[in-house]
Short mmCIF file of C-alpha atoms in Angstrom, two decimals:
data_model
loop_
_atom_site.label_atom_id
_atom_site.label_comp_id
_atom_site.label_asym_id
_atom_site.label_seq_id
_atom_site.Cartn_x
_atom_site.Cartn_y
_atom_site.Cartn_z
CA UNK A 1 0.00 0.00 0.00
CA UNK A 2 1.00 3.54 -0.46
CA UNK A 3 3.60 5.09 2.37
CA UNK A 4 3.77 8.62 2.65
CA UNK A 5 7.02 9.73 5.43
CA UNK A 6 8.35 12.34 6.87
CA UNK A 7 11.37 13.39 8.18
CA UNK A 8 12.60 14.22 10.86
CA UNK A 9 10.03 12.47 13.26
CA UNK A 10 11.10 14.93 15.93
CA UNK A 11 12.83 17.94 15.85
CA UNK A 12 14.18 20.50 18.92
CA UNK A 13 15.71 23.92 17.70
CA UNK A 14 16.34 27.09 19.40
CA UNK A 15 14.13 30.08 18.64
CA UNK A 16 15.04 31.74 15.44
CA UNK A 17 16.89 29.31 13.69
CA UNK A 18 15.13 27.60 10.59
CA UNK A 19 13.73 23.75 10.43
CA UNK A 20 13.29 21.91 6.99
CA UNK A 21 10.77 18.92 7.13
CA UNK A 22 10.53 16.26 4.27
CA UNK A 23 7.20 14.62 3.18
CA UNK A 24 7.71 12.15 0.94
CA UNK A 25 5.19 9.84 -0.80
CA UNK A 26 7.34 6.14 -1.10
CA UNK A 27 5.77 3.89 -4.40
CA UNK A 28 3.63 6.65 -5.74
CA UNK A 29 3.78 9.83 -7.96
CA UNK A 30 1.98 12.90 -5.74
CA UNK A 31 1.03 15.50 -7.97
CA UNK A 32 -0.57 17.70 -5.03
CA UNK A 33 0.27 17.03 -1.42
CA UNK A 34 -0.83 18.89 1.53
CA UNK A 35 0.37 20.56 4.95
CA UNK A 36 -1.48 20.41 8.21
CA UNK A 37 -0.68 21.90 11.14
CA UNK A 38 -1.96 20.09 14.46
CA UNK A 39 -4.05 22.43 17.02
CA UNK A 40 -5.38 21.56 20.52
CA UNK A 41 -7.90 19.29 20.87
CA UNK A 42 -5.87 17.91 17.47
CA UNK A 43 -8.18 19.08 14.64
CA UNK A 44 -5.61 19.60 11.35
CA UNK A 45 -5.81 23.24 9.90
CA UNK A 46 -5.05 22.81 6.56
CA UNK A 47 -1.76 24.86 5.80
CA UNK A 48 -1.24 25.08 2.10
CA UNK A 49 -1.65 22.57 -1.02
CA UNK A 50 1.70 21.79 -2.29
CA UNK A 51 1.43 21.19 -6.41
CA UNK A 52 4.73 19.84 -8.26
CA UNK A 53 6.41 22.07 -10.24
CA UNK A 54 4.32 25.35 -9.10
CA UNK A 55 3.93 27.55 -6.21
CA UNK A 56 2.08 26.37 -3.09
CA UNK A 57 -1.48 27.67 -2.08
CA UNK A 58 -1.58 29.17 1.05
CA UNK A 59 -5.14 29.03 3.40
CA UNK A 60 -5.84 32.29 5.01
CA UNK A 61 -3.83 33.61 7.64
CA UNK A 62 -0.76 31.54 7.25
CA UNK A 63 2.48 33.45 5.85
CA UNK A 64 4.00 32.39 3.53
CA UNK A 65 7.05 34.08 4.04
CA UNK A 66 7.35 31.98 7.15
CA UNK A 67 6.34 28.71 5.91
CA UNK A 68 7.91 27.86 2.51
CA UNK A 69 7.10 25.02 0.56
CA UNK A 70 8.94 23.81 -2.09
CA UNK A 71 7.62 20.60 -4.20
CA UNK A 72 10.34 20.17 -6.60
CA UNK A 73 9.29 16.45 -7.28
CA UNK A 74 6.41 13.99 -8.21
CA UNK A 75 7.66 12.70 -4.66
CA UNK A 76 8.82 15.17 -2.28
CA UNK A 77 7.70 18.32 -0.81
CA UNK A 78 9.44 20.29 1.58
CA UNK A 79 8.08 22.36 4.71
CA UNK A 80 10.51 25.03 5.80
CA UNK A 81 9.80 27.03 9.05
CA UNK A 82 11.89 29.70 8.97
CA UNK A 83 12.98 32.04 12.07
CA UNK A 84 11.27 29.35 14.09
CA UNK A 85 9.84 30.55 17.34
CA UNK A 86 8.18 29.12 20.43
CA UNK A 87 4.89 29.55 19.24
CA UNK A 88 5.20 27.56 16.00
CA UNK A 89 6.16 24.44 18.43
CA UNK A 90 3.18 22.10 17.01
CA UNK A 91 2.74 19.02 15.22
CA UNK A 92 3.40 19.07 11.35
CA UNK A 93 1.52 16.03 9.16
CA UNK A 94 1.69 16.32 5.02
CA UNK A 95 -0.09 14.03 3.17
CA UNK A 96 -0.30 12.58 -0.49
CA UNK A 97 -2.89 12.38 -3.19
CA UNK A 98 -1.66 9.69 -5.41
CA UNK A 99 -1.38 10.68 -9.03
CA UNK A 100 -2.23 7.18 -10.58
CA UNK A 101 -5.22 5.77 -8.84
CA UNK A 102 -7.69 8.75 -10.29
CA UNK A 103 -9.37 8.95 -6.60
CA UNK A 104 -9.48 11.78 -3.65
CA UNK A 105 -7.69 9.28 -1.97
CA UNK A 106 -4.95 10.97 0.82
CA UNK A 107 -2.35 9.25 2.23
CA UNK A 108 -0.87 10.90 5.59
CA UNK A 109 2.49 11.01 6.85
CA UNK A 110 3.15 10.14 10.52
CA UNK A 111 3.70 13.76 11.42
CA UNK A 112 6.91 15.79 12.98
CA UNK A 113 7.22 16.97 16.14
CA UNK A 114 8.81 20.66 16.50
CA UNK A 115 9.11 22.32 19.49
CA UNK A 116 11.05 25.53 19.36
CA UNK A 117 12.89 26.09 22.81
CA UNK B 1 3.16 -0.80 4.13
CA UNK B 2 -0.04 1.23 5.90
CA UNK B 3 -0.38 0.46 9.36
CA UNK B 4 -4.02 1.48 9.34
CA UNK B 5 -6.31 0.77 6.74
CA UNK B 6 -9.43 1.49 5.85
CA UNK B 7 -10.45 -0.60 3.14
CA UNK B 8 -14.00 1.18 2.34
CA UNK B 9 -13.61 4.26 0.17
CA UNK B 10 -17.08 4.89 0.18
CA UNK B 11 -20.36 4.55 2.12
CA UNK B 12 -24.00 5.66 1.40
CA UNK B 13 -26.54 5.31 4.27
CA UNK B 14 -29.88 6.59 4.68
CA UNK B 15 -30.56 9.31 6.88
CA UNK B 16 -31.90 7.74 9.88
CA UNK B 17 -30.20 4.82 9.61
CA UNK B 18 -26.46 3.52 11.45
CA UNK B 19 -23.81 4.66 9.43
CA UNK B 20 -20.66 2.08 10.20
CA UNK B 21 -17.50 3.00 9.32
CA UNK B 22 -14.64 0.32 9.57
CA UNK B 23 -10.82 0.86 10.38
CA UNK B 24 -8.20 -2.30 10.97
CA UNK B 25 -4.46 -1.94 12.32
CA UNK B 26 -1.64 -3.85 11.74
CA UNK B 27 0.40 -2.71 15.24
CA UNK B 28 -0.20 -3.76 18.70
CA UNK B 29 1.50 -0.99 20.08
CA UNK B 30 -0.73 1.74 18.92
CA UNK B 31 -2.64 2.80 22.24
CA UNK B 32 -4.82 5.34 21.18
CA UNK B 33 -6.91 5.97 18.51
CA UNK B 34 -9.03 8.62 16.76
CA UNK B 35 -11.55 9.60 14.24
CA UNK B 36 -11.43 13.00 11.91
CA UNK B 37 -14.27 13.93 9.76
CA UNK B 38 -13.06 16.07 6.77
CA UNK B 39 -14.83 18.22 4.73
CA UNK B 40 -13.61 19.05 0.98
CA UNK B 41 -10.68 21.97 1.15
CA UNK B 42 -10.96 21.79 4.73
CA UNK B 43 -8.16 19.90 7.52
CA UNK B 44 -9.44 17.02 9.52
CA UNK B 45 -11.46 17.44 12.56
CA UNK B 46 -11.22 15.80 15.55
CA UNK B 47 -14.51 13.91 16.35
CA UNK B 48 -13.87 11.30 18.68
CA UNK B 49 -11.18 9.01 20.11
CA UNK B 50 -10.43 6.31 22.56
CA UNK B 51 -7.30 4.74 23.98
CA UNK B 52 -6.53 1.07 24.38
CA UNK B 53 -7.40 0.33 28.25
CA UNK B 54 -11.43 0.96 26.60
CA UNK B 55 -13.32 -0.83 24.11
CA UNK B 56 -16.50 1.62 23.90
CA UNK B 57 -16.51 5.61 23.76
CA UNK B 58 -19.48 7.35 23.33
CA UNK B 59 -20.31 11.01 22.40
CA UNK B 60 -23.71 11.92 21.54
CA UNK B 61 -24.79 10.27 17.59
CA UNK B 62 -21.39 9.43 17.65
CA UNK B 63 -19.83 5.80 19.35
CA UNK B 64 -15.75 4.00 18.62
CA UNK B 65 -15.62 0.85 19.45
CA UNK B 66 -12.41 -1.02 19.63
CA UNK B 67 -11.38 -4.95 19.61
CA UNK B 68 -7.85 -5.21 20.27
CA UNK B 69 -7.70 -8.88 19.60
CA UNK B 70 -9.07 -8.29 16.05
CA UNK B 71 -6.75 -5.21 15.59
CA UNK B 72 -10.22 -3.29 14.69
CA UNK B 73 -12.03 0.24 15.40
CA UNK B 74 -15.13 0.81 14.41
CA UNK B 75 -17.15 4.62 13.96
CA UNK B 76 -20.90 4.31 14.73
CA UNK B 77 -23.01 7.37 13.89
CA UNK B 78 -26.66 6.78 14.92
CA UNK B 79 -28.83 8.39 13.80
CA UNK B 80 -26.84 9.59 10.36
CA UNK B 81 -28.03 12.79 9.29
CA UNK B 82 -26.52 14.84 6.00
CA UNK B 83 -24.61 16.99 7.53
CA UNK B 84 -22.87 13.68 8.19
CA UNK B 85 -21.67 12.99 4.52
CA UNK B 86 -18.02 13.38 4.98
CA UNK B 87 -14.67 11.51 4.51
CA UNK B 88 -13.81 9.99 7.79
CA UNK B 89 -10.19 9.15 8.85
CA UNK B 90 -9.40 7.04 11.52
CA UNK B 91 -5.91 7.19 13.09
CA UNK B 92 -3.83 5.45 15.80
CA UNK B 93 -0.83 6.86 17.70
CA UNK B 94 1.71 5.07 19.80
CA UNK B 95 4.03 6.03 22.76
CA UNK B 96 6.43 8.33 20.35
CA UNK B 97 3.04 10.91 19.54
CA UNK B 98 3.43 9.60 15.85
CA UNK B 99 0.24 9.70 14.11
CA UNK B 100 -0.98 6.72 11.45
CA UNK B 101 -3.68 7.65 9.60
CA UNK B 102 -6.03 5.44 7.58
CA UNK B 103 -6.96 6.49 3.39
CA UNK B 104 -10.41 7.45 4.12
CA UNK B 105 -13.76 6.79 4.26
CA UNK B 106 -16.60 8.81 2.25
CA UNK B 107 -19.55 9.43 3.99
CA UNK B 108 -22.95 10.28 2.04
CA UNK B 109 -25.91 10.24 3.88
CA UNK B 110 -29.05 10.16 1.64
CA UNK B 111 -31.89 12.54 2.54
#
């Protein structure tokens, strides 16, 4: 079945230094993949939609200046958090529509872990 | 290889009636377990969860059940309604806060 990971798992940086986390879908092709950010009571805000080979769409309110995405392959995206500070300590999940099987099928990564000290 | 599946894309059910949606894991050392409801363009919500000391939670329409020994959780919704018509993930963590989320479940409850 389809495997979507990310890395790192878990990641511990000091406030205003910058964190790069890799979602990346495993045996398929992901044309779009997505960024969710993990809130209390751990609802998933929907970041931005990350299309290969064009800019990502950004939901409403989140900069994109602070969060760059970068999905320079059919299998990789990239979530940078730049100038991390304490409050973007959260949980990060991407997932993966796959290109091939024509459904709205998602595949989800198992998340990373920032906390920005 | 997915650790949770959810081998039903899709489910219609008619409003009134139980809506069951099924969710099967592969590792016994998940030890809690949730449900998101997702609406198109939207990020999953949190609907209800349950961890692995309980085999029953219940929240209003809404009930998990889970059989450890089968590896299984199961979403109840009683009685469905169309607001209901959704995709439904289900998702397990273990003790490292990793989530494992199942493909999906479409909802549509028929007036």
């Amino acid at each position: 079945g389809a495997v979507v990971s990310q890395h790192p798992s878990w990641v511990i940086c000091k406030s205003g230094t910058s964190v790069k986390i890799e979602c990346r879908s495993l045996d398929f092709q992901a044309t779009t993949m997505f960024w969710y950010r993990q809130f209390p009571k751990q609802s998933l805000m929907l970041m931005a939609t990350s299309n290969e080979g064009s800019k990502a769409t950004y939901e409403q309110g989140v900069e994109k200046d602070k969060f760059l995405i970068n999905h320079a392959s059919l299998t990789l995206s990239t979530l940078t958090v730049t100038s991390a500070h304490p409050e973007d300590s959260s949980f990060y999940i991407c997932s993966a529509r796959d290109q091939g099987s024509g459904s709205e099928t998602q595949y989800f990564g198992p998340g990373t872990r920032l906390l920005v000290l | 290889d997915q650790q949770v599946k959810q081998n039903s894309p899709s489910l219609s059910v008619q409003e009134g009636r139980i809506s069951i949606l099924n969710c099967d894991y592969t590792n016994s050392m998940f030890d809690y377990f949730l449900w998101y409801k997702k609406y198109p363009a939207e990020g999953p919500t949190f609907l209800i969860s349950i961890s692995s000391i309980k085999d029953k939670n219940e929240d209003g329409r809404f009930t998990v059940f889970l059989n450890k020994s089968a590896k299984h959780l199961s979403l109840h919704i009683v009685p469905s309604q169309p607001g209901d018509s959704a995709v439904y993930f289900c998702a397990a963590s273990d003790w490292s806060g990793q989530f494992y989320f199942g493909t999906g479940t479409s909802l549509t409850v028929i007036p």
